[in-house]
């Protein structure tokens, strides 16, 4: 295969509450995800909350599974529950070892998210927490020492718990001010060393209490909250460009490819409508205005309109994105008359699925890159892609993960085709997640993605020892050859 263009960024991606741990160290405040249990007793994973009568409720409020959280419910920690974000896999204390492992593979970029409540413990302070800043300064220094470019996610599906409890999260415009204060602190502290920034993670997929802080996750509340996130992101981009002339901004979108179930015109039309559920986010943020179809989309969702304030439209125009970044794990299929379309969609008879039921579709990645680039005409950046699988490690922690190599080889070859044959401008690729970490949707540890095995089980038992899997040396070779070895 032809190599990828010179300067292509190769690396891995993580998120703070799945990776970092140290939840009560360094002055960190509590985060919305700190109350989520591991997923072993129920899937999806849930928050633990106490009602005034003492009863415990477990609303499913993570990611795609948003349920309403009653007004009176208060988050609580129970002794018989395990809360994975508290320790995660301890990047907080092991970042030097982990970064050295990534450097050994040849990474020249590392995507990580900053924990908002490590910088502003309640989200409402005037000044940032110096200890939190110092931790990330150390991480960035370590990355630079190894020749790696930081790619920073400012907000990965989370917020300080106080902001959810006090203001009902992003349903309040007050969050825009809190977010901008947080961004300004990051740009001041890290701006000289960091070029690539993502304002939000999977903004088109987050919903409900965990990621958005809203107790009511119904569409009118949700799309209003999203508007506040749009304005916050655009203002952050404008501020970032003013403070750091070299900086490039993206927002990250969950971009499973979407296919019509058949060539029946009704299926095609329904496919277009459902695809627009994602374009709604990218079009608005990359072009700087709501698309013409927004009105119809919102009406079909029962949303009478978005409340805008003076200056919002101007802010959207002045803070458009420099590139479009996205996660790609799978594709979905949609057919007319399927009102229950969520992330699962209709089955696709042509594809095999992972142990967690995610259809594996490498060509869909090439399709998706072309689709975005054709429409938006800005560089794309693949910032998440990988295979969650059950790994069996030997006594040395070695895993023969040929299935992971197979998945990545096929996806990376299609990425290479999209660039070298189709002409898509792609900045880089960060694989999810180079070191095993906690699953976002299920809270499990056994759903592993890494090139590096971490000795820990679903309940946090284990030595946390890191060991290289077979895929580690395979990826090293891919990076050494800048992608030319993908057809070996
Ligand atoms: C993305 C999230 C990540 C990550 C990944 C894999 O949607 O941005 O945080 O976890 O999905 O998902 P999971 O961990 O549920 O397997």
Tab-separated table of C-alpha atoms and ligand atoms in Angstrom:
chain	number	residue	atom	x	y	z
A	1	UNK	CA	0.000	0.000	0.000
A	2	UNK	CA	1.071	3.578	-0.428
A	3	UNK	CA	2.170	5.192	2.843
A	4	UNK	CA	-0.006	7.799	4.468
A	5	UNK	CA	0.966	11.435	3.769
A	6	UNK	CA	4.056	12.804	5.516
A	7	UNK	CA	3.264	14.131	8.993
A	8	UNK	CA	0.220	11.879	9.417
A	9	UNK	CA	-0.646	11.573	13.120
A	10	UNK	CA	-0.737	8.038	14.554
A	11	UNK	CA	-1.808	7.426	18.113
A	12	UNK	CA	-4.390	6.376	20.664
A	13	UNK	CA	-7.355	7.868	22.502
A	14	UNK	CA	-8.674	7.717	26.078
A	15	UNK	CA	-11.148	9.508	28.369
A	16	UNK	CA	-10.436	10.673	31.909
A	17	UNK	CA	-13.156	8.875	33.876
A	18	UNK	CA	-12.473	5.584	32.083
A	19	UNK	CA	-8.695	5.805	32.384
A	20	UNK	CA	-7.390	8.237	34.974
A	21	UNK	CA	-8.725	7.360	38.422
A	22	UNK	CA	-7.387	9.413	41.369
A	23	UNK	CA	-10.959	10.601	41.871
A	24	UNK	CA	-10.327	12.116	45.329
A	25	UNK	CA	-6.754	13.287	44.791
A	26	UNK	CA	-5.196	16.571	43.763
A	27	UNK	CA	-8.259	18.599	44.739
A	28	UNK	CA	-10.470	16.979	42.102
A	29	UNK	CA	-14.204	17.510	42.571
A	30	UNK	CA	-16.844	14.864	41.934
A	31	UNK	CA	-17.889	14.180	38.404
A	32	UNK	CA	-21.255	13.094	37.051
A	33	UNK	CA	-19.752	9.694	36.174
A	34	UNK	CA	-18.361	9.051	39.655
A	35	UNK	CA	-21.770	7.667	40.740
A	36	UNK	CA	-22.000	5.149	37.925
A	37	UNK	CA	-21.573	1.535	38.951
A	38	UNK	CA	-19.855	-1.191	37.001
A	39	UNK	CA	-22.173	-2.888	34.549
A	40	UNK	CA	-22.036	-6.373	35.986
A	41	UNK	CA	-25.455	-6.268	37.655
A	42	UNK	CA	-27.261	-4.487	34.865
A	43	UNK	CA	-26.565	-3.232	31.399
A	44	UNK	CA	-26.445	-0.374	30.710
A	45	UNK	CA	-24.482	0.745	33.744
A	46	UNK	CA	-26.341	3.099	36.043
A	47	UNK	CA	-26.014	5.805	38.667
A	48	UNK	CA	-26.850	5.032	42.274
A	49	UNK	CA	-29.233	7.606	43.732
A	50	UNK	CA	-31.242	7.875	46.946
A	51	UNK	CA	-34.834	9.108	47.112
A	52	UNK	CA	-36.120	11.106	50.116
A	53	UNK	CA	-37.840	7.965	51.489
A	54	UNK	CA	-34.466	6.235	51.647
A	55	UNK	CA	-35.023	3.951	48.673
A	56	UNK	CA	-32.287	3.560	46.094
A	57	UNK	CA	-32.967	4.072	42.420
A	58	UNK	CA	-30.703	3.250	39.502
A	59	UNK	CA	-31.759	5.333	36.522
A	60	UNK	CA	-30.014	4.375	33.313
A	61	UNK	CA	-28.580	7.719	32.446
A	62	UNK	CA	-25.417	6.933	30.613
A	63	UNK	CA	-24.843	7.571	26.950
A	64	UNK	CA	-27.602	6.272	24.667
A	65	UNK	CA	-29.735	4.975	27.510
A	66	UNK	CA	-31.004	8.179	29.027
A	67	UNK	CA	-33.907	7.901	31.449
A	68	UNK	CA	-35.455	10.701	33.469
A	69	UNK	CA	-33.963	11.238	36.922
A	70	UNK	CA	-36.580	12.325	39.503
A	71	UNK	CA	-36.057	15.840	40.882
A	72	UNK	CA	-35.579	14.639	44.461
A	73	UNK	CA	-33.080	11.879	43.707
A	74	UNK	CA	-29.629	12.509	45.160
A	75	UNK	CA	-26.461	10.698	44.049
A	76	UNK	CA	-25.025	8.408	46.674
A	77	UNK	CA	-22.147	5.947	47.080
A	78	UNK	CA	-23.088	2.503	48.416
A	79	UNK	CA	-20.544	0.286	50.091
A	80	UNK	CA	-21.581	-2.830	48.232
A	81	UNK	CA	-21.133	-1.230	44.819
A	82	UNK	CA	-18.031	-0.749	42.691
A	83	UNK	CA	-17.604	2.633	41.007
A	84	UNK	CA	-15.087	2.192	38.185
A	85	UNK	CA	-14.198	5.860	37.623
A	86	UNK	CA	-12.673	6.127	41.104
A	87	UNK	CA	-9.639	4.087	40.262
A	88	UNK	CA	-10.195	3.410	36.558
A	89	UNK	CA	-6.832	1.940	35.482
A	90	UNK	CA	-4.822	4.532	37.368
A	91	UNK	CA	-3.287	6.656	34.620
A	92	UNK	CA	-3.138	9.320	37.349
A	93	UNK	CA	-0.195	7.532	38.959
A	94	UNK	CA	1.099	5.554	35.974
A	95	UNK	CA	1.130	8.113	33.186
A	96	UNK	CA	4.897	7.946	32.716
A	97	UNK	CA	4.857	4.181	32.188
A	98	UNK	CA	1.845	4.375	29.860
A	99	UNK	CA	3.233	7.212	27.773
A	100	UNK	CA	6.550	5.351	27.432
A	101	UNK	CA	4.650	2.301	26.114
A	102	UNK	CA	2.808	4.436	23.582
A	103	UNK	CA	6.088	6.038	22.521
A	104	UNK	CA	7.584	2.580	22.034
A	105	UNK	CA	4.850	1.872	19.482
A	106	UNK	CA	5.845	5.069	17.672
A	107	UNK	CA	2.810	7.212	18.522
A	108	UNK	CA	3.214	10.851	17.553
A	109	UNK	CA	-0.140	11.908	19.002
A	110	UNK	CA	-2.076	11.027	22.147
A	111	UNK	CA	-5.718	11.963	22.632
A	112	UNK	CA	-6.848	12.324	26.239
A	113	UNK	CA	-9.604	14.246	27.954
A	114	UNK	CA	-9.163	16.736	30.745
A	115	UNK	CA	-11.333	16.062	33.752
A	116	UNK	CA	-13.427	19.222	34.156
A	117	UNK	CA	-13.806	18.737	37.924
A	118	UNK	CA	-10.033	18.373	38.336
A	119	UNK	CA	-9.672	21.943	37.028
A	120	UNK	CA	-12.887	23.427	38.477
A	121	UNK	CA	-14.006	21.097	41.283
A	122	UNK	CA	-17.581	22.393	41.414
A	123	UNK	CA	-17.516	24.071	38.008
A	124	UNK	CA	-18.422	27.434	39.531
A	125	UNK	CA	-15.108	28.663	40.980
A	126	UNK	CA	-13.442	31.826	39.674
A	127	UNK	CA	-9.948	30.353	39.656
A	128	UNK	CA	-8.771	26.918	38.490
A	129	UNK	CA	-7.376	24.306	40.846
A	130	UNK	CA	-3.581	24.634	40.532
A	131	UNK	CA	-2.972	20.981	41.402
A	132	UNK	CA	-5.214	19.886	38.571
A	133	UNK	CA	-3.406	22.151	36.115
A	134	UNK	CA	-0.051	20.846	37.381
A	135	UNK	CA	-1.075	17.228	36.747
A	136	UNK	CA	-1.870	17.869	33.093
A	137	UNK	CA	1.249	20.022	32.694
A	138	UNK	CA	3.239	16.964	33.768
A	139	UNK	CA	1.353	14.744	31.321
A	140	UNK	CA	1.933	17.188	28.453
A	141	UNK	CA	5.632	17.557	29.349
A	142	UNK	CA	5.979	13.791	29.290
A	143	UNK	CA	4.269	13.572	25.894
A	144	UNK	CA	6.514	16.251	24.442
A	145	UNK	CA	9.589	14.501	25.825
A	146	UNK	CA	8.577	11.500	23.704
A	147	UNK	CA	7.770	13.562	20.613
A	148	UNK	CA	3.999	13.219	20.948
A	149	UNK	CA	1.435	15.865	20.080
A	150	UNK	CA	-1.363	16.217	22.654
A	151	UNK	CA	-4.910	16.072	21.254
A	152	UNK	CA	-7.111	17.366	24.046
A	153	UNK	CA	-10.793	16.616	24.530
A	154	UNK	CA	-12.078	19.481	26.655
A	155	UNK	CA	-15.292	17.726	27.672
A	156	UNK	CA	-15.774	13.973	27.284
A	157	UNK	CA	-19.465	13.287	28.115
A	158	UNK	CA	-19.137	14.711	31.653
A	159	UNK	CA	-19.358	17.648	34.016
A	160	UNK	CA	-18.680	18.503	37.661
A	161	UNK	CA	-21.557	16.939	39.633
A	162	UNK	CA	-22.420	20.300	41.200
A	163	UNK	CA	-23.271	21.740	37.802
A	164	UNK	CA	-25.746	18.944	37.183
A	165	UNK	CA	-27.332	19.222	40.632
A	166	UNK	CA	-27.425	23.014	40.924
A	167	UNK	CA	-28.277	24.076	37.388
A	168	UNK	CA	-29.646	20.946	35.730
A	169	UNK	CA	-26.573	20.819	33.544
A	170	UNK	CA	-26.669	22.044	29.976
A	171	UNK	CA	-30.376	22.871	30.159
A	172	UNK	CA	-29.135	26.099	31.770
A	173	UNK	CA	-27.353	28.851	29.830
A	174	UNK	CA	-25.220	29.381	32.905
A	175	UNK	CA	-23.189	26.353	31.770
A	176	UNK	CA	-21.922	28.346	28.783
A	177	UNK	CA	-20.123	30.735	31.154
A	178	UNK	CA	-18.771	27.880	33.285
A	179	UNK	CA	-17.500	26.054	30.199
A	180	UNK	CA	-15.817	29.176	28.769
A	181	UNK	CA	-14.091	29.912	32.078
A	182	UNK	CA	-12.840	26.335	32.035
A	183	UNK	CA	-11.649	26.633	28.391
A	184	UNK	CA	-9.862	29.907	29.094
A	185	UNK	CA	-7.988	28.308	31.986
A	186	UNK	CA	-6.908	25.422	29.713
A	187	UNK	CA	-5.837	27.681	26.862
A	188	UNK	CA	-3.817	29.869	29.254
A	189	UNK	CA	-2.131	26.900	30.893
A	190	UNK	CA	-1.504	24.593	27.925
A	191	UNK	CA	-1.946	26.777	24.841
A	192	UNK	CA	1.786	27.064	24.096
A	193	UNK	CA	2.165	23.306	23.862
A	194	UNK	CA	-1.105	22.049	22.423
A	195	UNK	CA	-2.299	22.548	18.887
A	196	UNK	CA	-5.259	20.147	18.558
A	197	UNK	CA	-8.429	20.573	20.614
A	198	UNK	CA	-11.862	18.931	20.648
A	199	UNK	CA	-14.608	20.954	22.311
A	200	UNK	CA	-16.921	17.974	23.055
A	201	UNK	CA	-16.918	14.216	22.654
A	202	UNK	CA	-19.706	12.542	20.642
A	203	UNK	CA	-21.937	15.601	21.002
A	204	UNK	CA	-24.528	13.933	18.740
A	205	UNK	CA	-24.838	10.887	20.994
A	206	UNK	CA	-24.750	12.194	24.550
A	207	UNK	CA	-28.045	12.640	26.340
A	208	UNK	CA	-29.407	12.707	29.868
A	209	UNK	CA	-28.014	13.061	33.361
A	210	UNK	CA	-24.535	11.480	33.130
A	211	UNK	CA	-23.132	13.346	30.139
A	212	UNK	CA	-25.401	16.432	29.921
A	213	UNK	CA	-26.478	16.869	33.540
A	214	UNK	CA	-30.179	17.140	32.632
A	215	UNK	CA	-32.642	15.183	34.758
A	216	UNK	CA	-35.269	15.322	32.042
A	217	UNK	CA	-33.861	13.811	28.883
A	218	UNK	CA	-36.926	14.415	26.697
A	219	UNK	CA	-36.340	16.031	23.313
A	220	UNK	CA	-37.442	19.626	24.158
A	221	UNK	CA	-34.989	19.775	27.079
A	222	UNK	CA	-32.318	17.889	25.223
A	223	UNK	CA	-32.241	19.964	22.047
A	224	UNK	CA	-32.258	23.180	24.070
A	225	UNK	CA	-29.296	21.840	26.060
A	226	UNK	CA	-27.594	20.980	22.763
A	227	UNK	CA	-28.104	24.564	21.573
A	228	UNK	CA	-26.260	25.773	24.666
A	229	UNK	CA	-23.455	23.330	23.866
A	230	UNK	CA	-23.318	24.596	20.265
A	231	UNK	CA	-22.962	28.189	21.470
A	232	UNK	CA	-20.413	27.207	24.131
A	233	UNK	CA	-18.345	25.295	21.571
A	234	UNK	CA	-18.434	28.106	19.019
A	235	UNK	CA	-17.406	30.691	21.612
A	236	UNK	CA	-14.597	28.407	22.803
A	237	UNK	CA	-13.322	28.047	19.224
A	238	UNK	CA	-13.345	31.826	18.713
A	239	UNK	CA	-11.599	32.377	22.059
A	240	UNK	CA	-9.078	29.612	21.328
A	241	UNK	CA	-8.230	31.060	17.920
A	242	UNK	CA	-7.725	34.492	19.465
A	243	UNK	CA	-5.492	33.155	22.252
A	244	UNK	CA	-3.595	30.491	20.236
A	245	UNK	CA	-3.187	31.408	16.550
A	246	UNK	CA	-1.773	27.947	15.678
A	247	UNK	CA	-4.608	25.998	17.309
A	248	UNK	CA	-7.017	23.806	15.351
A	249	UNK	CA	-10.441	22.919	16.714
A	250	UNK	CA	-12.778	20.046	16.124
A	251	UNK	CA	-15.760	18.534	17.888
A	252	UNK	CA	-16.079	14.778	17.966
A	253	UNK	CA	-19.099	12.983	16.470
A	254	UNK	CA	-20.247	9.372	16.815
A	255	UNK	CA	-20.351	8.407	13.135
A	256	UNK	CA	-21.398	4.821	12.746
A	257	UNK	CA	-22.124	4.493	9.038
A	258	UNK	CA	-25.821	4.181	8.224
A	259	UNK	CA	-27.335	2.135	5.404
A	260	UNK	CA	-30.888	1.843	4.102
A	261	UNK	CA	-32.174	-1.714	4.660
A	262	UNK	CA	-33.150	-1.990	0.960
A	263	UNK	CA	-33.286	0.145	-2.182
A	264	UNK	CA	-37.021	0.707	-1.606
A	265	UNK	CA	-37.524	4.503	-1.942
A	266	UNK	CA	-39.228	4.645	1.474
A	267	UNK	CA	-36.188	2.993	3.097
A	268	UNK	CA	-33.860	5.413	1.294
A	269	UNK	CA	-35.898	8.390	2.449
A	270	UNK	CA	-36.041	7.177	6.033
A	271	UNK	CA	-32.295	6.606	5.861
A	272	UNK	CA	-31.785	10.237	4.857
A	273	UNK	CA	-33.959	11.439	7.729
A	274	UNK	CA	-32.140	9.341	10.314
A	275	UNK	CA	-28.717	10.282	8.912
A	276	UNK	CA	-29.688	13.912	9.412
A	277	UNK	CA	-29.967	13.250	13.142
A	278	UNK	CA	-26.156	13.246	12.972
A	279	UNK	CA	-25.671	15.859	10.240
A	280	UNK	CA	-27.742	18.262	12.366
A	281	UNK	CA	-24.751	18.505	14.703
A	282	UNK	CA	-21.954	18.588	12.137
A	283	UNK	CA	-23.708	20.975	9.734
A	284	UNK	CA	-24.499	23.470	12.478
A	285	UNK	CA	-21.044	23.469	14.018
A	286	UNK	CA	-18.914	23.226	10.878
A	287	UNK	CA	-20.953	25.609	8.708
A	288	UNK	CA	-21.995	27.970	11.489
A	289	UNK	CA	-25.766	27.894	11.085
A	290	UNK	CA	-28.653	25.522	11.661
A	291	UNK	CA	-29.503	23.623	8.450
A	292	UNK	CA	-32.804	24.137	6.620
A	293	UNK	CA	-34.047	20.681	7.668
A	294	UNK	CA	-33.599	21.489	11.390
A	295	UNK	CA	-37.176	22.739	11.731
A	296	UNK	CA	-38.688	19.501	10.399
A	297	UNK	CA	-36.285	17.349	12.407
A	298	UNK	CA	-37.166	19.153	15.630
A	299	UNK	CA	-40.908	19.107	14.932
A	300	UNK	CA	-40.860	15.357	14.380
A	301	UNK	CA	-39.141	15.081	17.754
A	302	UNK	CA	-41.845	17.172	19.412
A	303	UNK	CA	-39.632	20.240	19.857
A	304	UNK	CA	-41.582	23.453	19.201
A	305	UNK	CA	-38.429	25.549	18.731
A	306	UNK	CA	-35.048	26.498	20.135
A	307	UNK	CA	-34.826	29.523	22.422
A	308	UNK	CA	-32.049	31.716	21.088
A	309	UNK	CA	-30.599	34.862	22.568
A	310	UNK	CA	-29.293	37.825	20.677
A	311	UNK	CA	-25.763	37.070	19.533
A	312	UNK	CA	-26.181	33.289	19.376
A	313	UNK	CA	-26.402	33.152	15.590
A	314	UNK	CA	-23.362	35.393	15.253
A	315	UNK	CA	-21.441	33.241	17.734
A	316	UNK	CA	-22.181	30.082	15.708
A	317	UNK	CA	-20.857	31.779	12.565
A	318	UNK	CA	-17.703	33.041	14.247
A	319	UNK	CA	-16.763	29.738	15.850
A	320	UNK	CA	-16.863	27.172	13.061
A	321	UNK	CA	-14.664	24.096	13.295
A	322	UNK	CA	-11.307	23.648	11.568
A	323	UNK	CA	-11.714	19.900	11.080
A	324	UNK	CA	-14.338	17.211	11.639
A	325	UNK	CA	-13.325	14.438	14.008
A	326	UNK	CA	-15.320	11.326	14.643
A	327	UNK	CA	-15.484	7.892	16.212
A	328	UNK	CA	-16.187	4.919	13.996
A	329	UNK	CA	-16.794	1.426	15.370
A	330	UNK	CA	-19.597	-0.071	13.319
A	331	UNK	CA	-22.405	0.526	10.859
A	332	UNK	CA	-26.181	0.441	11.322
A	333	UNK	CA	-29.114	-0.271	9.043
A	334	UNK	CA	-32.417	1.571	8.940
A	335	UNK	CA	-35.762	0.813	7.302
A	336	UNK	CA	-38.973	2.765	6.805
A	337	UNK	CA	-41.595	2.365	9.510
A	338	UNK	CA	-39.038	1.460	12.149
A	339	UNK	CA	-39.888	4.131	14.713
A	340	UNK	CA	-37.723	2.488	17.335
A	341	UNK	CA	-34.488	3.227	15.507
A	342	UNK	CA	-31.794	3.844	18.061
A	343	UNK	CA	-28.185	2.922	17.783
A	344	UNK	CA	-28.936	-0.705	17.042
A	345	UNK	CA	-31.021	-0.329	13.895
A	346	UNK	CA	-32.123	-3.296	11.798
A	347	UNK	CA	-29.833	-6.309	11.395
A	348	UNK	CA	-27.425	-6.289	8.459
A	349	UNK	CA	-27.216	-9.818	6.994
A	350	UNK	CA	-23.905	-9.066	5.282
A	351	UNK	CA	-21.903	-8.276	8.412
A	352	UNK	CA	-20.590	-10.224	11.388
A	353	UNK	CA	-20.811	-8.718	14.847
A	354	UNK	CA	-18.494	-8.431	17.850
A	355	UNK	CA	-19.223	-10.182	21.150
A	356	UNK	CA	-21.096	-7.010	22.152
A	357	UNK	CA	-23.245	-7.103	19.018
A	358	UNK	CA	-21.519	-4.286	17.113
A	359	UNK	CA	-21.477	-5.050	13.354
A	360	UNK	CA	-17.926	-4.995	11.951
A	361	UNK	CA	-17.720	-2.953	8.747
A	362	UNK	CA	-14.286	-1.698	7.582
A	363	UNK	CA	-15.561	-0.416	4.219
A	364	UNK	CA	-18.078	1.673	6.147
A	365	UNK	CA	-15.139	3.677	7.508
A	366	UNK	CA	-13.987	4.594	3.989
A	367	UNK	CA	-17.574	5.462	3.064
A	368	UNK	CA	-17.927	7.615	6.169
A	369	UNK	CA	-14.673	9.533	5.581
A	370	UNK	CA	-15.750	10.313	2.017
A	371	UNK	CA	-19.242	11.268	3.068
A	372	UNK	CA	-18.018	13.792	5.643
A	373	UNK	CA	-15.258	15.232	3.469
A	374	UNK	CA	-17.516	15.651	0.426
A	375	UNK	CA	-20.138	17.442	2.460
A	376	UNK	CA	-18.101	19.624	4.790
A	377	UNK	CA	-14.884	20.115	2.756
A	378	UNK	CA	-12.709	20.328	5.847
A	379	UNK	CA	-10.048	17.827	6.952
A	380	UNK	CA	-11.279	14.793	8.857
A	381	UNK	CA	-9.621	13.212	11.899
A	382	UNK	CA	-10.472	9.661	13.011
A	383	UNK	CA	-10.166	9.988	16.778
A	384	UNK	CA	-11.703	6.653	17.876
A	385	UNK	CA	-11.837	3.222	16.273
A	386	UNK	CA	-11.137	-0.194	17.752
A	387	UNK	CA	-12.417	-3.577	18.810
A	388	UNK	CA	-13.845	-4.368	22.249
A	389	UNK	CA	-13.145	-8.061	22.887
A	390	UNK	CA	-12.569	-10.581	25.655
A	391	UNK	CA	-8.835	-11.247	25.934
A	392	UNK	CA	-7.312	-14.332	27.554
A	393	UNK	CA	-3.895	-13.421	28.941
A	394	UNK	CA	-1.218	-16.008	29.782
A	395	UNK	CA	0.735	-15.887	33.058
A	396	UNK	CA	2.966	-13.134	31.617
A	397	UNK	CA	0.008	-11.039	30.573
A	398	UNK	CA	0.569	-11.826	26.881
A	399	UNK	CA	-2.502	-11.996	24.629
A	400	UNK	CA	-2.589	-13.507	21.115
A	401	UNK	CA	-5.112	-10.980	19.862
A	402	UNK	CA	-5.158	-11.853	16.165
A	403	UNK	CA	-8.844	-10.851	16.040
A	404	UNK	CA	-7.859	-7.291	17.049
A	405	UNK	CA	-5.079	-7.172	14.450
A	406	UNK	CA	-7.564	-8.376	11.845
A	407	UNK	CA	-10.113	-5.685	12.788
A	408	UNK	CA	-7.538	-2.887	12.799
A	409	UNK	CA	-5.758	-4.061	9.651
A	410	UNK	CA	-8.997	-3.989	7.670
A	411	UNK	CA	-10.117	-0.615	9.016
A	412	UNK	CA	-6.721	1.022	8.544
A	413	UNK	CA	-6.453	-0.325	4.998
A	414	UNK	CA	-9.795	1.332	4.195
A	415	UNK	CA	-8.588	4.557	5.788
A	416	UNK	CA	-5.515	4.353	3.567
A	417	UNK	CA	-7.735	3.817	0.498
A	418	UNK	CA	-9.909	6.797	1.430
A	419	UNK	CA	-6.815	9.003	1.514
A	420	UNK	CA	-4.633	7.567	-1.250
A	421	UNK	CA	-7.351	6.573	-3.718
A	422	UNK	CA	-10.374	8.756	-2.943
A	423	UNK	CA	-8.422	11.894	-2.009
A	424	UNK	CA	-9.837	12.516	1.460
A	425	UNK	CA	-7.752	14.921	3.551
A	426	UNK	CA	-7.243	13.105	6.868
A	427	UNK	CA	-5.091	14.533	9.681
A	428	UNK	CA	-4.611	11.385	11.732
A	429	UNK	CA	-5.903	8.285	13.465
A	430	UNK	CA	-6.106	7.671	17.216
A	431	UNK	CA	-7.117	4.123	18.097
A	432	UNK	CA	-9.480	3.513	21.039
A	433	UNK	CA	-7.912	2.687	23.458
A	434	UNK	CA	-4.199	1.815	23.428
A	435	UNK	CA	-4.137	0.683	27.059
A	436	UNK	CA	-7.084	-1.423	28.353
A	437	UNK	CA	-9.560	0.719	30.269
A	438	UNK	CA	-13.138	0.747	31.588
A	439	UNK	CA	-15.951	0.531	29.023
A	440	UNK	CA	-18.099	3.638	28.759
A	441	UNK	CA	-21.406	1.966	27.972
A	442	UNK	CA	-21.175	-1.092	30.215
A	443	UNK	CA	-18.646	-0.148	32.920
A	444	UNK	CA	-16.923	-3.469	32.324
A	445	UNK	CA	-13.204	-4.095	32.275
A	446	UNK	CA	-13.541	-7.296	30.300
A	447	UNK	CA	-14.507	-5.370	27.173
A	448	UNK	CA	-10.907	-4.673	26.226
A	449	UNK	CA	-9.564	-2.571	23.374
A	450	UNK	CA	-5.845	-2.153	24.103
A	451	UNK	CA	-2.486	-3.016	22.594
A	452	UNK	CA	-1.476	-3.201	26.245
A	453	UNK	CA	-3.174	-5.568	28.690
A	454	UNK	CA	-4.025	-4.261	32.156
A	455	UNK	CA	-4.327	-6.838	34.913
A	456	UNK	CA	-7.662	-5.850	36.446
A	457	UNK	CA	-11.168	-7.366	36.508
A	458	UNK	CA	-14.657	-5.846	36.395
A	459	UNK	CA	-14.614	-5.193	40.151
A	460	UNK	CA	-11.204	-3.537	40.183
A	461	UNK	CA	-9.256	-6.558	41.456
A	462	UNK	CA	-5.773	-7.081	40.040
A	463	UNK	CA	-2.246	-5.735	40.068
A	464	UNK	CA	-2.857	-3.183	37.285
A	465	UNK	CA	0.364	-4.462	35.719
A	466	UNK	CA	0.748	-3.460	32.065
A	467	UNK	CA	1.895	-6.009	29.435
A	468	UNK	CA	2.218	-5.920	25.655
A	469	UNK	CA	-0.240	-7.934	23.542
A	470	UNK	CA	0.577	-9.367	20.103
A	471	UNK	CA	-1.104	-6.355	18.477
A	472	UNK	CA	1.477	-4.074	20.142
A	473	UNK	CA	4.329	-5.040	17.811
A	474	UNK	CA	1.940	-5.234	14.838
A	475	UNK	CA	0.886	-1.591	15.366
A	476	UNK	CA	4.501	-0.553	15.856
A	477	UNK	CA	5.289	-1.907	12.382
A	478	UNK	CA	2.277	-0.125	10.833
A	479	UNK	CA	3.448	3.183	12.273
A	480	UNK	CA	7.107	2.605	11.319
A	481	UNK	CA	6.050	2.137	7.698
A	482	UNK	CA	3.512	5.005	7.901
A	483	UNK	CA	0.776	2.599	6.874
A	484	UNK	CA	2.586	1.025	3.919
A	485	UNK	CA	2.751	-2.373	5.675
A	486	UNK	CA	-1.042	-2.678	5.916
A	487	UNK	CA	-1.256	-5.156	3.049
A	488	UNK	CA	1.656	-7.327	4.214
B	1	LIG	C1	-17.203	6.023	22.447
B	1	LIG	C2	-16.752	6.847	23.610
B	1	LIG	C3	-15.611	6.291	24.368
B	1	LIG	C4	-15.489	4.792	24.364
B	1	LIG	C5	-15.964	4.099	23.119
B	1	LIG	C6	-16.153	2.599	23.209
B	1	LIG	O1	-18.520	6.219	22.201
B	1	LIG	O2	-16.399	8.142	23.191
B	1	LIG	O3	-15.578	6.897	25.632
B	1	LIG	O4	-15.703	4.152	25.532
B	1	LIG	O5	-17.149	4.645	22.628
B	1	LIG	O6	-17.356	2.310	23.829
B	1	LIG	P1	-17.487	1.277	25.009
B	1	LIG	O7	-16.506	1.698	26.037
B	1	LIG	O8	-18.881	1.375	25.486
B	1	LIG	O9	-17.175	-0.046	24.417
